[in-house]
Short mmCIF file of C-alpha atoms in Angstrom, two decimals:
data_model
loop_
_atom_site.label_atom_id
_atom_site.label_comp_id
_atom_site.label_asym_id
_atom_site.label_seq_id
_atom_site.Cartn_x
_atom_site.Cartn_y
_atom_site.Cartn_z
CA MET A 1 12.55 -5.01 5.20
CA MET A 2 10.18 -7.81 4.40
CA ILE A 3 7.75 -8.42 1.58
CA ALA A 4 4.00 -8.65 2.19
CA ASP A 5 3.83 -12.24 1.05
CA THR A 6 3.92 -15.46 3.06
CA ASP A 7 5.78 -18.60 2.09
CA ASP A 8 4.07 -21.96 2.06
CA ASP A 9 5.51 -24.70 4.26
CA ASN A 10 6.30 -26.88 1.30
CA TYR A 11 7.59 -24.08 -0.90
CA ARG A 12 10.71 -24.88 -2.88
CA PRO A 13 13.10 -22.16 -4.08
CA SER A 14 12.55 -20.84 -7.57
CA LYS A 15 14.32 -22.67 -10.37
CA ARG A 16 14.53 -19.45 -12.39
CA THR A 17 18.12 -19.73 -13.61
CA ARG A 18 20.16 -18.25 -16.40
CA ALA A 19 19.96 -21.48 -18.40
CA ASP A 20 16.17 -21.16 -18.57
CA PHE A 21 16.54 -18.00 -20.63
CA ARG A 22 19.51 -18.48 -22.91
CA PRO A 23 20.86 -21.02 -25.37
CA ASP A 24 24.58 -21.45 -25.99
CA ASP A 25 26.39 -18.14 -25.75
CA THR A 26 26.93 -16.90 -29.30
CA ASP A 27 27.36 -13.22 -28.56
CA GLY A 28 31.00 -13.41 -27.53
CA MET A 29 30.26 -11.72 -24.20
CA GLN A 30 30.23 -12.87 -20.61
CA SER A 31 26.80 -13.81 -19.27
CA SER A 32 25.04 -11.92 -16.52
CA PRO A 33 25.35 -12.84 -12.85
CA GLY A 34 22.68 -14.59 -10.82
CA ARG A 35 20.30 -12.49 -8.80
CA SER A 36 21.64 -13.64 -5.46
CA GLN A 37 25.17 -12.58 -6.34
CA GLN A 38 26.11 -9.27 -4.73
CA GLY A 39 29.56 -8.76 -6.22
CA HIS A 40 31.03 -9.91 -9.48
CA SER A 41 33.55 -8.93 -12.10
CA ARG A 42 33.20 -8.16 -15.77
CA ASP A 43 36.06 -9.04 -18.08
CA ASP A 44 36.58 -8.60 -21.79
CA VAL A 45 33.26 -6.93 -22.59
CA PRO A 46 33.40 -4.96 -25.85
CA MET A 47 32.00 -1.46 -25.73
CA THR A 48 31.94 1.43 -28.10
CA ASP A 49 34.20 4.45 -27.92
CA ARG A 50 33.34 7.12 -25.34
CA THR A 51 33.64 9.89 -27.92
CA ASP A 52 30.34 9.26 -29.72
CA ASP A 53 28.22 12.25 -30.61
CA TYR A 54 25.12 10.70 -29.04
CA PRO A 55 25.80 9.23 -25.57
CA TYR A 56 24.18 5.84 -26.36
CA GLU A 57 24.75 5.68 -30.09
CA ASP A 58 27.66 4.26 -32.06
CA ASP A 59 27.86 5.38 -35.68
CA ASP A 60 30.99 3.39 -36.44
CA ASP A 61 31.02 0.10 -38.29
CA ASP A 62 31.84 -3.34 -36.90
CA GLN A 63 35.55 -2.46 -36.91
CA ALA A 64 35.04 0.13 -34.18
CA GLU A 65 37.47 0.14 -31.32
CA PHE A 66 36.13 -1.55 -28.19
CA GLU A 67 36.99 -0.75 -24.64
CA MET A 68 38.06 -3.38 -22.15
CA TYR A 69 37.41 -2.73 -18.49
CA ARG A 70 36.55 -4.39 -15.20
CA VAL A 71 33.52 -3.54 -13.09
CA GLN A 72 32.57 -4.50 -9.53
CA GLY A 73 28.91 -4.28 -8.49
CA THR A 74 25.46 -5.66 -9.12
CA LEU A 75 23.95 -6.16 -12.55
CA ARG A 76 21.39 -3.37 -12.09
CA GLU A 77 24.18 -0.92 -11.31
CA TRP A 78 26.29 -2.18 -14.19
CA VAL A 79 23.65 -1.75 -16.91
CA THR A 80 23.27 1.92 -16.00
CA ARG A 81 26.82 2.69 -17.18
CA ASP A 82 27.05 4.72 -20.37
CA GLU A 83 29.33 2.15 -22.02
CA VAL A 84 26.84 -0.64 -21.45
CA ARG A 85 23.90 1.48 -22.57
CA ARG A 86 25.78 2.38 -25.76
CA PHE A 87 26.43 -1.28 -26.40
CA ILE A 88 22.73 -2.19 -25.86
CA PHE A 89 21.69 0.73 -28.07
CA LYS A 90 23.87 -0.40 -30.99
CA LYS A 91 23.03 -4.11 -30.75
CA PHE A 92 19.29 -3.57 -30.44
CA ARG A 93 19.25 -1.08 -33.32
CA ASP A 94 21.08 -3.59 -35.51
CA PHE A 95 18.59 -6.26 -34.43
CA LEU A 96 15.60 -4.14 -35.44
CA LEU A 97 17.09 -3.17 -38.80
CA THR A 98 18.60 -6.52 -39.85
CA TYR A 99 16.75 -9.45 -38.23
CA VAL A 100 15.16 -11.85 -40.72
CA ASN A 101 12.81 -14.50 -39.34
CA PRO A 102 14.05 -17.88 -40.64
CA LYS A 103 10.50 -19.30 -40.45
CA ASN A 104 9.32 -16.84 -43.09
CA GLY A 105 10.55 -17.65 -46.55
CA HIS A 106 10.04 -14.12 -47.87
CA GLY A 107 13.36 -12.77 -46.59
CA ASP A 108 11.77 -9.57 -45.29
CA ILE A 109 13.27 -7.73 -42.34
CA GLU A 110 10.92 -8.73 -39.53
CA TYR A 111 10.78 -5.59 -37.40
CA VAL A 112 10.87 -3.10 -40.26
CA ARG A 113 7.70 -4.83 -41.44
CA LEU A 114 6.23 -4.62 -37.92
CA VAL A 115 7.10 -0.91 -37.72
CA ASN A 116 5.23 -0.30 -40.97
CA GLU A 117 2.25 -2.24 -39.59
CA ILE A 118 2.02 -0.29 -36.33
CA VAL A 119 2.25 2.99 -38.25
CA SER A 120 -0.55 1.84 -40.56
CA ALA A 121 -2.67 0.84 -37.54
CA ASN A 122 -1.85 4.09 -35.68
CA LYS A 123 -0.36 2.23 -32.70
CA CYS A 124 2.49 3.18 -30.40
CA SER A 125 3.70 -0.24 -29.19
CA LEU A 126 6.33 -2.39 -30.90
CA GLU A 127 6.20 -6.06 -29.88
CA ILE A 128 9.58 -7.78 -29.55
CA ASP A 129 9.68 -11.58 -29.50
CA TYR A 130 11.96 -12.57 -26.62
CA LYS A 131 12.87 -15.91 -28.20
CA GLN A 132 13.95 -14.21 -31.42
CA PHE A 133 15.97 -11.65 -29.48
CA ILE A 134 17.72 -14.22 -27.29
CA SER A 135 18.73 -16.24 -30.35
CA VAL A 136 20.70 -13.23 -31.64
CA HIS A 137 21.85 -11.47 -28.45
CA PRO A 138 21.59 -13.88 -25.50
CA ASN A 139 23.47 -11.66 -23.04
CA ILE A 140 21.33 -8.58 -23.58
CA ALA A 141 18.24 -10.79 -23.31
CA ILE A 142 19.46 -11.99 -19.91
CA TRP A 143 20.02 -8.40 -18.82
CA LEU A 144 16.51 -7.55 -20.02
CA ALA A 145 15.02 -10.28 -17.82
CA ASP A 146 17.14 -9.47 -14.75
CA ALA A 147 17.28 -5.65 -14.95
CA PRO A 148 14.31 -4.71 -17.15
CA GLN A 149 13.81 -1.10 -16.10
CA SER A 150 17.21 0.14 -17.27
CA VAL A 151 17.36 -2.04 -20.39
CA LEU A 152 13.80 -1.24 -21.50
CA GLU A 153 14.56 2.47 -21.24
CA VAL A 154 17.35 2.12 -23.83
CA MET A 155 15.30 -0.23 -26.03
CA GLU A 156 12.38 2.19 -26.13
CA ASP A 157 14.77 4.98 -27.08
CA VAL A 158 16.07 2.83 -29.95
CA ALA A 159 12.57 1.86 -31.10
CA GLN A 160 11.46 5.48 -31.05
CA ARG A 161 14.41 6.58 -33.18
CA VAL A 162 13.94 3.72 -35.66
CA VAL A 163 10.22 4.42 -36.08
CA PHE A 164 10.70 8.17 -36.47
CA ASP A 165 13.60 7.67 -38.91
CA LEU A 166 11.47 5.41 -41.11
CA HIS A 167 8.35 7.60 -40.73
CA PRO A 168 9.41 11.17 -39.80
CA ASN A 169 5.86 12.56 -39.66
CA TYR A 170 4.70 9.91 -37.18
CA LYS A 171 6.15 11.90 -34.27
CA ASN A 172 3.31 14.40 -34.78
CA ILE A 173 0.83 11.63 -33.87
CA HIS A 174 2.68 9.74 -31.12
CA GLN A 175 5.47 11.33 -29.14
CA LYS A 176 6.69 8.03 -27.65
CA ILE A 177 7.04 4.43 -28.82
CA TYR A 178 6.81 1.61 -26.27
CA VAL A 179 8.56 -1.77 -26.46
CA ARG A 180 6.41 -4.78 -25.49
CA ILE A 181 8.16 -8.07 -24.69
CA THR A 182 6.33 -11.22 -25.82
CA ASN A 183 7.05 -14.95 -25.43
CA LEU A 184 8.99 -14.71 -22.18
CA PRO A 185 9.98 -18.38 -21.71
CA ILE A 186 9.41 -18.76 -17.94
CA TYR A 187 5.82 -18.83 -16.65
CA ASP A 188 5.35 -18.30 -12.89
CA GLN A 189 2.29 -19.00 -10.78
CA ILE A 190 1.08 -16.09 -8.67
CA ARG A 191 1.62 -18.06 -5.45
CA ASP A 192 5.23 -18.83 -6.45
CA ILE A 193 6.30 -15.18 -6.78
CA ARG A 194 8.87 -14.40 -4.09
CA GLN A 195 11.58 -11.92 -3.16
CA ILE A 196 13.96 -13.36 -5.77
CA HIS A 197 11.67 -12.04 -8.51
CA LEU A 198 11.73 -8.41 -7.29
CA ASN A 199 12.70 -5.91 -10.00
CA THR A 200 12.82 -8.64 -12.64
CA MET A 201 10.55 -9.44 -15.56
CA VAL A 202 7.92 -12.09 -14.82
CA ARG A 203 5.05 -13.70 -16.73
CA ILE A 204 1.97 -14.63 -14.72
CA GLY A 205 -1.61 -15.51 -15.55
CA GLY A 206 -4.98 -15.38 -13.87
CA VAL A 207 -8.52 -14.05 -13.91
CA VAL A 208 -9.28 -10.34 -13.65
CA THR A 209 -11.55 -9.90 -10.64
CA ARG A 210 -11.46 -6.13 -10.24
CA ARG A 211 -10.67 -3.16 -12.46
CA SER A 212 -10.37 0.43 -11.35
CA GLY A 213 -11.30 3.46 -13.36
CA VAL A 214 -8.84 5.36 -15.53
CA PHE A 215 -7.26 8.37 -13.88
CA PRO A 216 -4.31 10.60 -14.77
CA GLN A 217 -0.97 10.09 -13.08
CA LEU A 218 1.90 12.53 -12.95
CA GLN A 219 4.67 11.55 -15.34
CA GLN A 220 6.70 14.74 -15.65
CA VAL A 221 5.98 17.38 -13.04
CA LYS A 222 7.22 20.93 -12.44
CA TYR A 223 6.74 22.93 -9.25
CA ASP A 224 6.41 26.66 -8.59
CA CYS A 225 8.13 28.07 -5.51
CA ASN A 226 5.58 30.23 -3.71
CA LYS A 227 8.29 32.47 -2.21
CA CYS A 228 10.49 33.39 -5.18
CA GLY A 229 8.28 32.26 -8.10
CA SER A 230 10.98 30.13 -9.77
CA ILE A 231 10.04 26.93 -11.60
CA LEU A 232 11.59 23.70 -10.30
CA GLY A 233 11.92 20.61 -12.44
CA PRO A 234 11.08 18.75 -14.48
CA PHE A 235 10.90 15.77 -12.11
CA PHE A 236 10.13 12.36 -13.61
CA GLN A 237 7.93 10.07 -11.57
CA ASN A 238 7.59 6.31 -11.90
CA SER A 239 4.31 4.51 -11.36
CA TYR A 240 4.77 3.54 -7.72
CA SER A 241 6.49 6.43 -5.94
CA GLU A 242 5.84 10.10 -5.27
CA VAL A 243 8.17 12.95 -6.17
CA LYS A 244 8.88 15.27 -3.26
CA VAL A 245 10.85 18.51 -3.52
CA GLY A 246 13.30 19.18 -0.72
CA SER A 247 14.20 22.83 -1.23
CA CYS A 248 14.18 25.56 -3.87
CA SER A 249 17.42 25.85 -5.84
CA GLU A 250 17.06 29.65 -6.11
CA CYS A 251 16.00 30.90 -2.68
CA GLN A 252 16.87 27.73 -0.69
CA SER A 253 13.44 27.74 0.95
CA LYS A 254 11.80 24.45 1.88
CA GLY A 255 8.37 25.35 0.61
CA PRO A 256 5.55 25.61 0.10
CA PHE A 257 5.52 24.43 -3.52
CA THR A 258 2.57 24.14 -5.91
CA VAL A 259 2.32 22.01 -9.04
CA ASN A 260 2.72 23.96 -12.28
CA VAL A 261 -0.38 22.71 -14.08
CA GLU A 262 0.51 24.08 -17.52
CA GLN A 263 3.93 22.41 -17.74
CA THR A 264 3.02 19.11 -16.07
CA VAL A 265 2.63 15.98 -18.20
CA TYR A 266 0.18 13.24 -17.23
CA ARG A 267 -0.32 9.65 -18.36
CA ASN A 268 -3.22 7.23 -18.07
CA TYR A 269 -3.16 4.89 -15.08
CA GLN A 270 -5.33 1.90 -14.21
CA LYS A 271 -5.10 -0.91 -11.69
CA LEU A 272 -6.29 -4.52 -12.05
CA THR A 273 -6.61 -7.27 -9.48
CA LEU A 274 -5.38 -10.55 -10.96
CA GLN A 275 -6.48 -13.71 -9.15
CA GLU A 276 -5.30 -17.27 -9.71
CA SER A 277 -7.38 -19.25 -12.17
CA PRO A 278 -9.85 -21.57 -10.41
CA GLY A 279 -8.30 -24.68 -11.95
CA THR A 280 -4.76 -23.90 -10.72
CA VAL A 281 -5.52 -23.39 -7.01
CA PRO A 282 -4.36 -26.38 -4.91
CA ALA A 283 -7.06 -28.22 -2.98
CA GLY A 284 -7.86 -26.61 0.35
CA ARG A 285 -6.01 -23.35 -0.43
CA LEU A 286 -7.33 -19.86 -0.93
CA PRO A 287 -6.60 -18.26 -4.31
CA ARG A 288 -3.81 -15.67 -4.28
CA TYR A 289 -3.98 -12.37 -6.12
CA LYS A 290 -1.68 -9.60 -7.31
CA GLU A 291 -2.23 -5.98 -8.22
CA VAL A 292 -1.35 -5.17 -11.84
CA ILE A 293 -0.70 -1.61 -13.03
CA LEU A 294 -1.65 -0.68 -16.60
CA LEU A 295 -0.18 2.42 -18.22
CA ASN A 296 -0.55 4.31 -21.49
CA ASP A 297 -1.99 2.20 -24.34
CA LEU A 298 -2.58 -0.87 -22.12
CA ILE A 299 -5.57 0.85 -20.52
CA ASP A 300 -8.83 -1.16 -20.71
CA CYS A 301 -7.11 -4.15 -22.32
CA ALA A 302 -8.97 -6.56 -20.00
CA ARG A 303 -12.35 -6.73 -18.30
CA PRO A 304 -13.41 -8.43 -15.05
CA GLY A 305 -13.90 -12.14 -15.67
CA GLU A 306 -11.39 -12.44 -18.51
CA GLU A 307 -8.40 -14.75 -18.17
CA ILE A 308 -5.18 -13.03 -19.18
CA GLU A 309 -1.42 -13.43 -19.17
CA VAL A 310 0.67 -10.48 -18.00
CA THR A 311 4.35 -9.93 -18.76
CA GLY A 312 5.72 -7.16 -16.60
CA ILE A 313 8.14 -5.94 -13.96
CA TYR A 314 7.55 -7.25 -10.44
CA THR A 315 8.24 -4.34 -8.13
CA ASN A 316 7.27 -2.99 -4.74
CA ASN A 317 6.13 0.26 -3.19
CA PHE A 318 5.94 1.60 0.33
CA ASP A 319 2.47 1.19 1.85
CA MET A 320 1.72 3.19 4.99
CA SER A 321 -1.41 1.17 5.79
CA LEU A 322 0.59 -2.06 5.92
CA ASN A 323 3.19 -0.45 8.18
CA THR A 324 0.54 0.81 10.57
CA LYS A 325 -1.09 -2.61 10.71
CA ASN A 326 2.10 -4.64 11.19
CA GLY A 327 4.15 -2.18 13.22
CA PHE A 328 7.28 -2.58 11.09
CA PRO A 329 8.26 -1.63 7.51
CA VAL A 330 6.42 -3.75 4.92
CA PHE A 331 6.31 -3.33 1.16
CA ALA A 332 3.26 -3.91 -1.01
CA THR A 333 4.16 -5.67 -4.26
CA VAL A 334 2.68 -4.94 -7.69
CA VAL A 335 3.31 -5.99 -11.29
CA GLU A 336 3.83 -3.12 -13.72
CA ALA A 337 2.47 -4.59 -16.96
CA ASN A 338 4.56 -4.46 -20.10
CA TYR A 339 2.49 -6.81 -22.29
CA VAL A 340 -0.99 -8.28 -21.78
CA THR A 341 -2.58 -11.06 -23.80
CA LYS A 342 -5.90 -12.85 -23.37
CA LYS A 343 -6.12 -16.60 -22.99
CA GLN A 344 -8.76 -17.20 -25.61
CA ASP A 345 -8.33 -20.95 -25.41
CA LEU A 346 -6.19 -22.87 -22.95
CA PHE A 347 -6.00 -25.79 -25.35
CA SER A 348 -5.30 -23.82 -28.49
CA ALA A 349 -3.82 -25.54 -31.50
CA TYR A 350 -0.32 -24.12 -31.14
CA LYS A 351 0.12 -25.87 -27.75
CA LEU A 352 -0.73 -29.31 -29.15
CA THR A 353 2.13 -31.54 -30.21
CA GLN A 354 2.01 -33.63 -33.35
CA GLU A 355 1.37 -36.74 -31.24
CA ASP A 356 -1.61 -35.02 -29.60
CA LYS A 357 -3.11 -34.10 -32.97
CA GLU A 358 -2.68 -37.65 -34.27
CA GLU A 359 -4.33 -39.06 -31.13
CA ILE A 360 -7.27 -36.65 -31.45
CA GLU A 361 -7.76 -37.56 -35.12
CA LYS A 362 -7.64 -41.24 -34.19
CA LEU A 363 -10.32 -40.76 -31.52
CA ALA A 364 -12.48 -38.78 -33.96
CA LYS A 365 -12.62 -41.80 -36.28
CA ASP A 366 -13.83 -44.09 -33.48
CA THR A 367 -17.51 -44.92 -34.00
CA GLN A 368 -17.96 -45.55 -30.27
CA ILE A 369 -16.40 -42.28 -29.14
CA GLY A 370 -19.67 -41.01 -27.67
CA GLU A 371 -20.08 -44.05 -25.42
CA ARG A 372 -16.42 -43.87 -24.40
CA ILE A 373 -16.78 -40.23 -23.34
CA ILE A 374 -19.94 -40.96 -21.33
CA LYS A 375 -18.29 -43.90 -19.55
CA SER A 376 -15.29 -41.72 -18.68
CA ILE A 377 -17.50 -39.24 -16.78
CA ALA A 378 -17.04 -40.03 -13.05
CA PRO A 379 -16.13 -43.71 -13.66
CA SER A 380 -16.13 -44.43 -9.91
CA ILE A 381 -19.92 -43.85 -9.80
CA TYR A 382 -21.93 -46.83 -11.03
CA GLY A 383 -24.86 -46.35 -13.39
CA HIS A 384 -26.58 -42.97 -13.92
CA GLU A 385 -26.05 -43.10 -17.70
CA ASP A 386 -28.54 -40.29 -18.34
CA ILE A 387 -26.86 -37.97 -15.83
CA LYS A 388 -23.41 -38.72 -17.26
CA THR A 389 -24.71 -38.04 -20.76
CA ALA A 390 -26.12 -34.66 -19.70
CA ILE A 391 -22.87 -33.69 -17.94
CA ALA A 392 -20.78 -34.72 -20.95
CA LEU A 393 -22.95 -32.61 -23.25
CA ALA A 394 -22.69 -29.63 -20.89
CA MET A 395 -18.89 -29.93 -20.65
CA PHE A 396 -18.42 -30.10 -24.42
CA GLY A 397 -21.15 -27.54 -25.15
CA GLY A 398 -22.67 -26.62 -28.47
CA GLN A 399 -21.88 -24.16 -31.23
CA GLU A 400 -22.69 -20.52 -30.61
CA LYS A 401 -24.69 -18.95 -33.42
CA ASN A 402 -25.06 -15.36 -34.49
CA VAL A 403 -27.95 -14.98 -36.90
CA GLU A 404 -26.90 -12.33 -39.44
CA GLY A 405 -25.18 -10.40 -36.68
CA LYS A 406 -28.52 -9.44 -35.15
CA HIS A 407 -29.52 -12.28 -32.86
CA ARG A 408 -27.11 -14.34 -30.77
CA LEU A 409 -27.92 -17.89 -29.71
CA ARG A 410 -25.87 -19.35 -26.88
CA GLY A 411 -24.04 -22.61 -27.34
CA ASP A 412 -23.73 -23.54 -23.66
CA ILE A 413 -26.06 -26.06 -22.01
CA ASN A 414 -27.46 -25.61 -18.50
CA VAL A 415 -28.17 -28.77 -16.48
CA LEU A 416 -30.15 -29.26 -13.24
CA LEU A 417 -29.58 -32.50 -11.31
CA LEU A 418 -32.62 -33.22 -9.14
CA GLY A 419 -32.68 -36.20 -6.80
CA ASP A 420 -32.81 -37.60 -3.29
CA PRO A 421 -29.91 -37.11 -0.86
CA GLY A 422 -27.15 -39.68 -1.26
CA THR A 423 -27.47 -40.09 -5.03
CA ALA A 424 -23.97 -38.71 -5.80
CA LYS A 425 -25.12 -35.33 -7.11
CA SER A 426 -22.33 -33.46 -5.34
CA GLN A 427 -19.78 -36.05 -6.49
CA PHE A 428 -20.72 -35.36 -10.10
CA LEU A 429 -20.17 -31.64 -9.52
CA LYS A 430 -16.80 -32.28 -7.86
CA TYR A 431 -15.74 -34.39 -10.83
CA VAL A 432 -16.61 -31.57 -13.24
CA GLU A 433 -14.68 -29.12 -11.04
CA LYS A 434 -11.54 -31.25 -11.28
CA THR A 435 -11.74 -32.00 -15.00
CA GLY A 436 -13.22 -28.77 -16.40
CA GLN A 437 -10.71 -26.31 -17.83
CA ARG A 438 -12.29 -23.41 -15.96
CA ALA A 439 -14.80 -24.44 -13.31
CA VAL A 440 -16.03 -22.42 -10.31
CA TYR A 441 -17.76 -24.32 -7.50
CA THR A 442 -20.16 -22.71 -5.04
CA THR A 443 -23.14 -23.68 -2.89
CA GLY A 444 -26.60 -22.21 -2.82
CA LYS A 445 -26.63 -21.56 0.92
CA GLY A 446 -23.28 -19.78 0.88
CA ALA A 447 -23.88 -17.77 -2.30
CA SER A 448 -25.78 -14.52 -2.63
CA ALA A 449 -26.93 -12.65 -5.71
CA VAL A 450 -23.96 -10.30 -5.41
CA GLY A 451 -21.52 -13.19 -4.95
CA LEU A 452 -22.83 -14.93 -8.06
CA THR A 453 -23.05 -11.90 -10.35
CA ALA A 454 -20.93 -8.83 -9.48
CA ALA A 455 -20.27 -6.51 -6.57
CA VAL A 456 -19.36 -2.83 -6.36
CA HIS A 457 -16.54 -1.83 -3.98
CA LYS A 458 -14.92 1.46 -3.13
CA ASP A 459 -11.24 1.47 -4.04
CA PRO A 460 -9.16 2.28 -0.92
CA VAL A 461 -6.59 4.27 -2.94
CA THR A 462 -8.66 6.34 -5.35
CA ARG A 463 -11.92 6.26 -3.34
CA GLU A 464 -13.72 5.37 -6.57
CA TRP A 465 -16.31 2.67 -7.08
CA THR A 466 -14.92 -0.41 -8.81
CA LEU A 467 -16.50 -3.62 -10.08
CA GLU A 468 -15.58 -7.05 -8.74
CA GLY A 469 -16.87 -10.08 -10.62
CA GLY A 470 -18.71 -12.94 -8.94
CA ALA A 471 -18.73 -16.68 -9.58
CA LEU A 472 -20.54 -16.49 -12.93
CA VAL A 473 -18.14 -13.81 -14.20
CA LEU A 474 -15.08 -15.76 -13.05
CA ALA A 475 -16.42 -18.82 -14.88
CA ASP A 476 -16.60 -16.99 -18.22
CA LYS A 477 -15.99 -19.53 -21.04
CA GLY A 478 -16.11 -22.28 -18.43
CA ILE A 479 -18.57 -23.99 -16.09
CA CYS A 480 -20.26 -22.64 -12.96
CA LEU A 481 -21.26 -25.37 -10.48
CA ILE A 482 -23.94 -24.62 -7.86
CA ASP A 483 -24.69 -27.23 -5.21
CA GLU A 484 -27.74 -27.15 -2.92
CA PHE A 485 -29.58 -25.09 -5.50
CA ASP A 486 -32.90 -25.49 -3.66
CA LYS A 487 -31.47 -23.83 -0.52
CA MET A 488 -30.98 -20.50 -2.33
CA ASN A 489 -33.28 -17.57 -1.69
CA ASP A 490 -35.76 -16.85 -4.45
CA GLN A 491 -34.30 -13.37 -5.01
CA ASP A 492 -30.79 -14.78 -5.39
CA ARG A 493 -31.96 -17.49 -7.77
CA VAL A 494 -33.71 -14.97 -10.01
CA SER A 495 -30.47 -12.97 -10.34
CA ILE A 496 -28.80 -15.70 -12.41
CA HIS A 497 -31.56 -15.96 -15.01
CA GLU A 498 -30.00 -13.30 -17.23
CA ALA A 499 -26.60 -15.00 -17.01
CA MET A 500 -28.08 -18.39 -17.93
CA GLU A 501 -29.98 -17.20 -21.00
CA GLN A 502 -28.32 -14.00 -22.26
CA GLN A 503 -24.87 -14.94 -20.88
CA SER A 504 -24.25 -11.45 -19.60
CA ILE A 505 -24.71 -9.61 -16.31
CA SER A 506 -26.03 -6.06 -16.36
CA ILE A 507 -24.85 -3.77 -13.58
CA SER A 508 -26.39 -0.45 -12.59
CA LYS A 509 -25.01 0.47 -9.19
CA ALA A 510 -23.23 3.47 -7.66
CA GLY A 511 -23.18 5.31 -10.97
CA ILE A 512 -21.64 2.33 -12.82
CA VAL A 513 -23.76 1.14 -15.74
CA THR A 514 -22.13 -1.69 -17.67
CA SER A 515 -22.47 -5.30 -18.76
CA LEU A 516 -20.10 -8.16 -17.90
CA GLN A 517 -19.63 -11.36 -19.87
CA ALA A 518 -20.82 -14.61 -18.24
CA ARG A 519 -20.51 -17.08 -21.13
CA CYS A 520 -20.63 -20.24 -19.03
CA SER A 521 -22.65 -23.39 -18.55
CA VAL A 522 -24.47 -23.74 -15.24
CA ILE A 523 -24.68 -27.20 -13.67
CA ALA A 524 -26.74 -27.19 -10.48
CA ALA A 525 -27.79 -29.91 -8.04
CA ALA A 526 -30.90 -29.75 -5.87
CA ASN A 527 -33.21 -31.85 -3.70
CA PRO A 528 -36.97 -32.10 -4.34
CA ILE A 529 -39.46 -30.06 -2.32
CA GLY A 530 -39.56 -31.58 1.14
CA GLY A 531 -36.13 -33.15 0.76
CA ARG A 532 -37.21 -36.45 -0.85
CA TYR A 533 -39.54 -37.58 -3.60
CA ALA A 534 -41.42 -39.74 -1.08
CA ASN A 535 -42.49 -36.61 0.77
#
């Protein structure tokens, strides 16, 4: 089998190693194997007694008898053993009920407090900080990163029992509690995801370009045998495969079978297309994208044009269309999201070191800071002080105002550079593209109204109409650069007026009526009528 992903010529193997995840081993257990290792042994791993009342629960104290054994096989096979699942169950339950964050001086139990908060907010997701968890149980944290599906299943079982034990009536509101993993230490670019990451937990970021509608997906399905009338199931289905019944257990017939609608459980399902951020794409390369699956309470957590970070399980599913096209078995890869967060600010305060803050405060006290910023705009271009001043003001922007919550005034500045050919207008735009934190470059001749605002496509899987954001939507909270502005058609140029003033794009196509955010500055370059001022 091969994965539907091509390697770059200069691609180097992933440096995703065990040491990236874990500090010194303090758990007294042997660490997990590498992903490329097919066979390994497990020695001296303490496990609970097999005679527990609950298969994954250990009610004994720390003096419980442990079992020593040796196992041959892969990590994903090993973590499915009952002994290992009991061990994970006990350690994670102790972590939830006893962990105290050393950064908080109150001495409160961290996750008991978080459980009380999610119950007060009527939520069903418990966020677990990976760095806190790895500091207490480094081995289980490694297993979580390398075999997340099996480990998360046990962790969600633990979280559900802890929440319902602390708040017994909460099970009448939410039947299931989900565990969300935050602060995964390794960040991967979309173009660096390879076969080594399959069935592991990854953290990627990008811009949402497309979002499907919300539709129900089978989670627990039962079938009726049309010949004998017996009920088959329940069958549990994951998000990327289909459950097929081979034969009836009563009459041994091979069908036909119909879905029992009354006893079938559904869950919400949504698909996003995540594209690389414009500033991270290497020069001369096309941006890569990945499909992201959202389930349950993650539905509608992001809109087209927003920049997000996704922590999830990188997995694959069989795609018949790819096999027909290529003539041999090919898998389509997707990321099943576990935790989604929005990048509100790429240069947020928590990412600045103390030296950075001191340097910024030092620059703020400089009386000539304005002149220094203007001179640093495209320093290779001589003169043009007025143009450099306008570009600097557009890049820094102003302060958005909201008058008594009734009237919103934009803080972004739109700039039009008008001049003869050969006056470095395009070079100014290229400089902004390289230095801006989120800049999208396009040309007037190659851009249409749909390409600048938003397009409506029919999803090939669900056959539903979906929105795909254009250049102005992708540049949300950034800068949109348009060269050869005078070469645009009048109809296309009119389409960006709403985005420039109201900073939103209204869509009313194919039954979709919505509004997308386009909070960006527009810097455009154009020639005078006739090509030159002399004409």
